[in-house]
Coordinates of C-alpha atoms in Angstrom, one line a residue:
Chain A
Q1 CA -3.5 17.6 18.8
S2 CA -5.0 14.0 18.9
A3 CA -3.9 11.4 16.5
L4 CA -6.4 10.4 13.7
T5 CA -8.4 7.3 14.6
Q6 CA -7.7 4.0 12.8
P7 CA -8.7 0.5 13.7
A8 CA -6.0 -1.4 15.6
S9 CA -6.1 -4.3 13.3
V10 CA -7.6 -5.6 10.0
S11 CA -7.2 -9.0 8.5
G12 CA -8.0 -10.8 5.3
S13 CA -7.2 -13.8 3.2
P14 CA -5.0 -13.8 0.2
G15 CA -6.9 -12.4 -2.8
Q16 CA -9.5 -10.6 -0.7
S17 CA -10.0 -6.8 -0.3
I18 CA -9.7 -5.0 2.9
T19 CA -10.4 -1.4 3.9
I20 CA -8.7 0.7 6.6
S21 CA -10.5 3.8 7.9
C22 CA -8.9 7.0 9.2
T23 CA -11.3 9.2 11.1
G24 CA -10.6 12.8 12.0
T25 CA -12.4 16.1 12.1
S26 CA -13.3 19.0 9.9
S27 CA -10.0 20.6 11.1
D28 CA -7.9 17.9 9.5
V29 CA -9.2 15.0 7.3
G30 CA -12.4 16.7 6.4
G31 CA -10.9 20.1 5.8
Y32 CA -8.0 19.2 3.4
N33 CA -7.4 17.0 0.5
S34 CA -3.9 16.2 1.8
V35 CA -4.6 12.8 3.3
S36 CA -1.8 10.3 2.8
W37 CA -1.2 6.7 3.6
Y38 CA 2.0 4.9 4.7
Q39 CA 3.1 1.3 4.8
Q40 CA 5.7 0.2 7.4
H41 CA 7.2 -3.3 7.6
P42 CA 8.8 -4.3 10.9
G43 CA 12.2 -2.6 11.4
K44 CA 11.8 -0.5 8.2
A45 CA 11.1 3.1 7.5
P46 CA 7.6 4.0 6.4
K47 CA 6.8 4.1 2.7
L48 CA 4.3 6.5 1.0
M49 CA 1.5 4.6 -0.6
I50 CA -1.2 7.3 -1.3
Y51 CA -1.0 11.1 -1.4
E52 CA -3.7 13.8 -1.8
V53 CA -6.5 11.3 -0.8
S54 CA -6.3 9.0 -3.9
N55 CA -3.1 9.5 -5.8
R56 CA -0.5 6.7 -6.0
P57 CA 3.3 7.5 -6.3
S58 CA 5.2 5.9 -9.1
G59 CA 5.9 2.3 -8.4
V60 CA 3.1 1.7 -5.9
S61 CA 0.8 -1.2 -7.0
N62 CA -2.6 -0.2 -8.3
R63 CA -4.0 -2.7 -5.8
F64 CA -3.8 0.2 -3.3
S65 CA -6.5 2.9 -3.6
G66 CA -7.6 5.8 -1.4
S67 CA -10.8 7.8 -0.9
K68 CA -12.4 10.2 1.5
S69 CA -16.0 11.0 2.6
G70 CA -16.5 13.8 5.1
N71 CA -14.1 13.4 8.0
T72 CA -13.1 9.8 7.2
A73 CA -10.5 8.7 4.7
S74 CA -10.1 5.1 3.6
L75 CA -7.3 2.9 2.2
T76 CA -8.4 -0.2 0.2
I77 CA -6.1 -3.0 -0.6
S78 CA -7.4 -5.3 -3.2
G79 CA -6.1 -8.7 -4.1
L80 CA -4.4 -9.0 -0.7
Q81 CA -1.0 -10.6 -0.8
A82 CA 1.4 -11.9 1.9
E83 CA 3.7 -8.9 1.3
D84 CA 0.9 -6.5 2.2
E85 CA 1.2 -7.6 5.9
A86 CA 2.5 -4.5 7.6
D87 CA 1.5 -1.5 9.7
Y88 CA -0.4 1.3 7.9
Y89 CA -0.7 4.9 8.9
C90 CA -2.7 7.8 7.6
G91 CA -1.6 11.4 7.8
S92 CA -3.2 14.8 7.3
Y93 CA -2.6 18.5 7.5
T94 CA -4.5 20.1 10.4
S95 CA -5.6 23.7 11.1
N96 CA -4.7 23.2 14.8
S97 CA -1.6 24.3 16.6
T98 CA 0.3 21.4 15.2
P99 CA 0.1 21.5 11.4
W100 CA 0.5 17.8 10.7
V101 CA -0.9 14.6 12.4
F102 CA -0.6 10.9 11.8
G103 CA -3.2 8.2 12.5
T104 CA -3.0 5.7 15.3
G105 CA -1.9 2.9 12.9
T106 CA -3.5 -0.3 11.7
K107 CA -1.8 -3.7 11.7
V108 CA -2.8 -5.7 8.6
T109 CA -2.6 -9.4 8.9
V110 CA -2.9 -11.7 5.9
L111 CA -4.5 -15.0 7.1
Chain B
E1 CA 19.2 8.0 -6.1
V2 CA 17.1 10.1 -3.8
Q3 CA 18.4 9.5 -0.3
L4 CA 18.2 10.8 3.3
V5 CA 20.7 9.6 5.9
E6 CA 20.3 10.5 9.5
S7 CA 23.0 10.6 12.1
G8 CA 23.7 11.8 15.7
G9 CA 21.5 9.5 17.7
G10 CA 22.7 7.8 20.8
L11 CA 22.2 7.5 24.6
V12 CA 21.6 10.6 26.5
Q13 CA 20.6 11.3 30.1
P14 CA 17.2 12.8 31.0
G15 CA 17.6 16.6 30.7
G16 CA 20.5 16.3 28.3
S17 CA 20.9 17.5 24.7
L18 CA 21.5 15.9 21.4
R19 CA 21.8 17.2 17.8
L20 CA 20.5 15.1 14.9
S21 CA 21.7 15.6 11.4
C22 CA 20.2 14.5 8.0
A23 CA 22.2 14.4 4.8
A24 CA 20.2 14.7 1.6
S25 CA 21.2 13.6 -1.8
G26 CA 19.7 12.9 -5.2
F27 CA 17.3 15.8 -5.3
T28 CA 17.2 19.6 -5.0
F29 CA 17.2 19.9 -1.3
S30 CA 16.4 23.6 -1.2
S31 CA 13.1 23.1 -3.1
Y32 CA 11.4 21.0 -0.4
W33 CA 9.9 21.3 3.0
M34 CA 11.6 19.0 5.4
N35 CA 10.3 17.1 8.4
W36 CA 11.4 15.2 11.5
V37 CA 9.1 12.3 12.5
R38 CA 9.7 10.0 15.5
Q39 CA 8.5 6.6 16.6
A40 CA 8.8 5.3 20.1
P41 CA 9.5 1.5 20.4
G42 CA 6.4 -0.4 19.6
K43 CA 4.4 2.8 19.1
G44 CA 3.0 4.8 16.1
L45 CA 4.4 7.6 14.1
E46 CA 4.5 11.1 15.6
W47 CA 5.3 14.2 13.5
V48 CA 7.8 16.4 15.4
A49 CA 8.7 19.4 13.3
N50 CA 9.1 20.8 9.8
I51 CA 10.8 23.7 8.1
K52 CA 10.2 25.6 4.9
Q53 CA 12.5 25.6 1.9
D54 CA 14.3 28.7 2.9
G55 CA 14.1 28.2 6.6
S56 CA 11.8 31.1 7.2
D57 CA 8.9 29.1 8.6
K58 CA 9.2 26.4 11.3
Y59 CA 6.5 24.4 13.0
Y60 CA 6.6 22.0 16.0
V61 CA 4.4 19.5 17.8
D62 CA 3.2 21.1 21.0
S63 CA 5.2 18.8 23.3
V64 CA 8.6 19.9 22.0
K65 CA 8.0 23.6 21.6
G66 CA 10.7 25.6 23.3
R67 CA 13.0 22.6 23.6
F68 CA 13.6 21.4 20.1
T69 CA 14.9 23.5 17.2
I70 CA 14.8 22.5 13.5
S71 CA 17.2 24.1 11.1
R72 CA 18.7 23.5 7.7
D73 CA 21.7 24.4 5.6
N74 CA 20.8 24.3 1.9
A75 CA 24.4 24.8 0.9
K76 CA 25.3 21.6 2.7
N77 CA 22.0 19.8 1.8
S78 CA 21.5 19.1 5.4
L79 CA 18.7 19.1 8.0
Y80 CA 19.2 19.3 11.7
L81 CA 17.2 18.8 14.9
Q82 CA 18.6 20.3 18.1
M83 CA 17.0 18.6 21.1
N84 CA 17.3 20.0 24.6
S85 CA 15.9 19.0 28.0
L86 CA 15.2 15.5 26.7
R87 CA 12.7 13.3 28.5
A88 CA 12.6 9.5 28.8
E89 CA 9.4 9.3 26.9
E90 CA 11.2 10.8 23.9
T91 CA 13.2 7.7 23.4
A92 CA 12.4 6.8 19.8
V93 CA 13.7 6.3 16.3
Y94 CA 13.9 9.8 14.7
Y95 CA 13.3 9.9 10.9
C96 CA 14.2 12.7 8.5
A97 CA 11.6 13.0 5.8
R98 CA 10.9 15.1 2.7
G99 CA 7.6 16.9 2.3
S100 CA 5.9 17.0 -1.1
Q101 CA 2.4 17.3 -2.4
G102 CA 0.8 17.3 1.0
A103 CA 2.6 14.2 2.1
V104 CA 5.9 12.9 3.4
D105 CA 7.3 11.1 0.4
I106 CA 10.9 10.2 1.1
W107 CA 12.1 8.8 4.5
G108 CA 15.5 8.2 5.9
Q109 CA 16.4 4.9 7.6
G110 CA 16.1 6.6 11.1
T111 CA 18.5 7.2 14.0
M112 CA 17.8 5.9 17.5
V113 CA 17.7 8.2 20.4
T114 CA 17.6 6.7 23.9
V115 CA 17.0 8.9 26.9
S116 CA 17.9 7.1 30.0
S117 CA 20.0 7.4 33.1

């Protein structure tokens, strides 16, 4: 099972909006509404930011939003802040032999 | 407070074995799927295995099938990962994580496993 494809890096200035893509297939991202997104700061455990494509857990800023179109999911961070600088991973159920897969990860840099 | 605490990591030789444990607290452990996820140094996340609430269903990433065994003890609120025939490339931080609503919503702090001679 190959990892979902994400851009290696995305950057933006404070206050701007950025979007991270997560591309899979009809066997994972396109076939389920179970896409989730995770934020990971260096040396820390990942934190769930979005579940079921577009839902935010309690306590997560509404500057984070998720969407999906076909086999590609997206995470948008609006009003970019210095604290948003981190690695971001998507995840999804799959119908393949391995039932769950993460994305390759995207490093977000705040300029 | 909802919490997951892993233990059991350490240095092991290639071909060796190690058993990881995860102690859960602050939620009804027996009501959730549980997962193991690993992250090699400087690399991305890799899902390793998960187990159903009652332990009746277990799933693994292809690369560990036949070598790793996930298990749980709901009476002790504990999750385990028995790892046999370990390989150098399996050096990683291993995270215990709770499954909920199609996602992994709670993560432990991780335990480091180093496979080296």
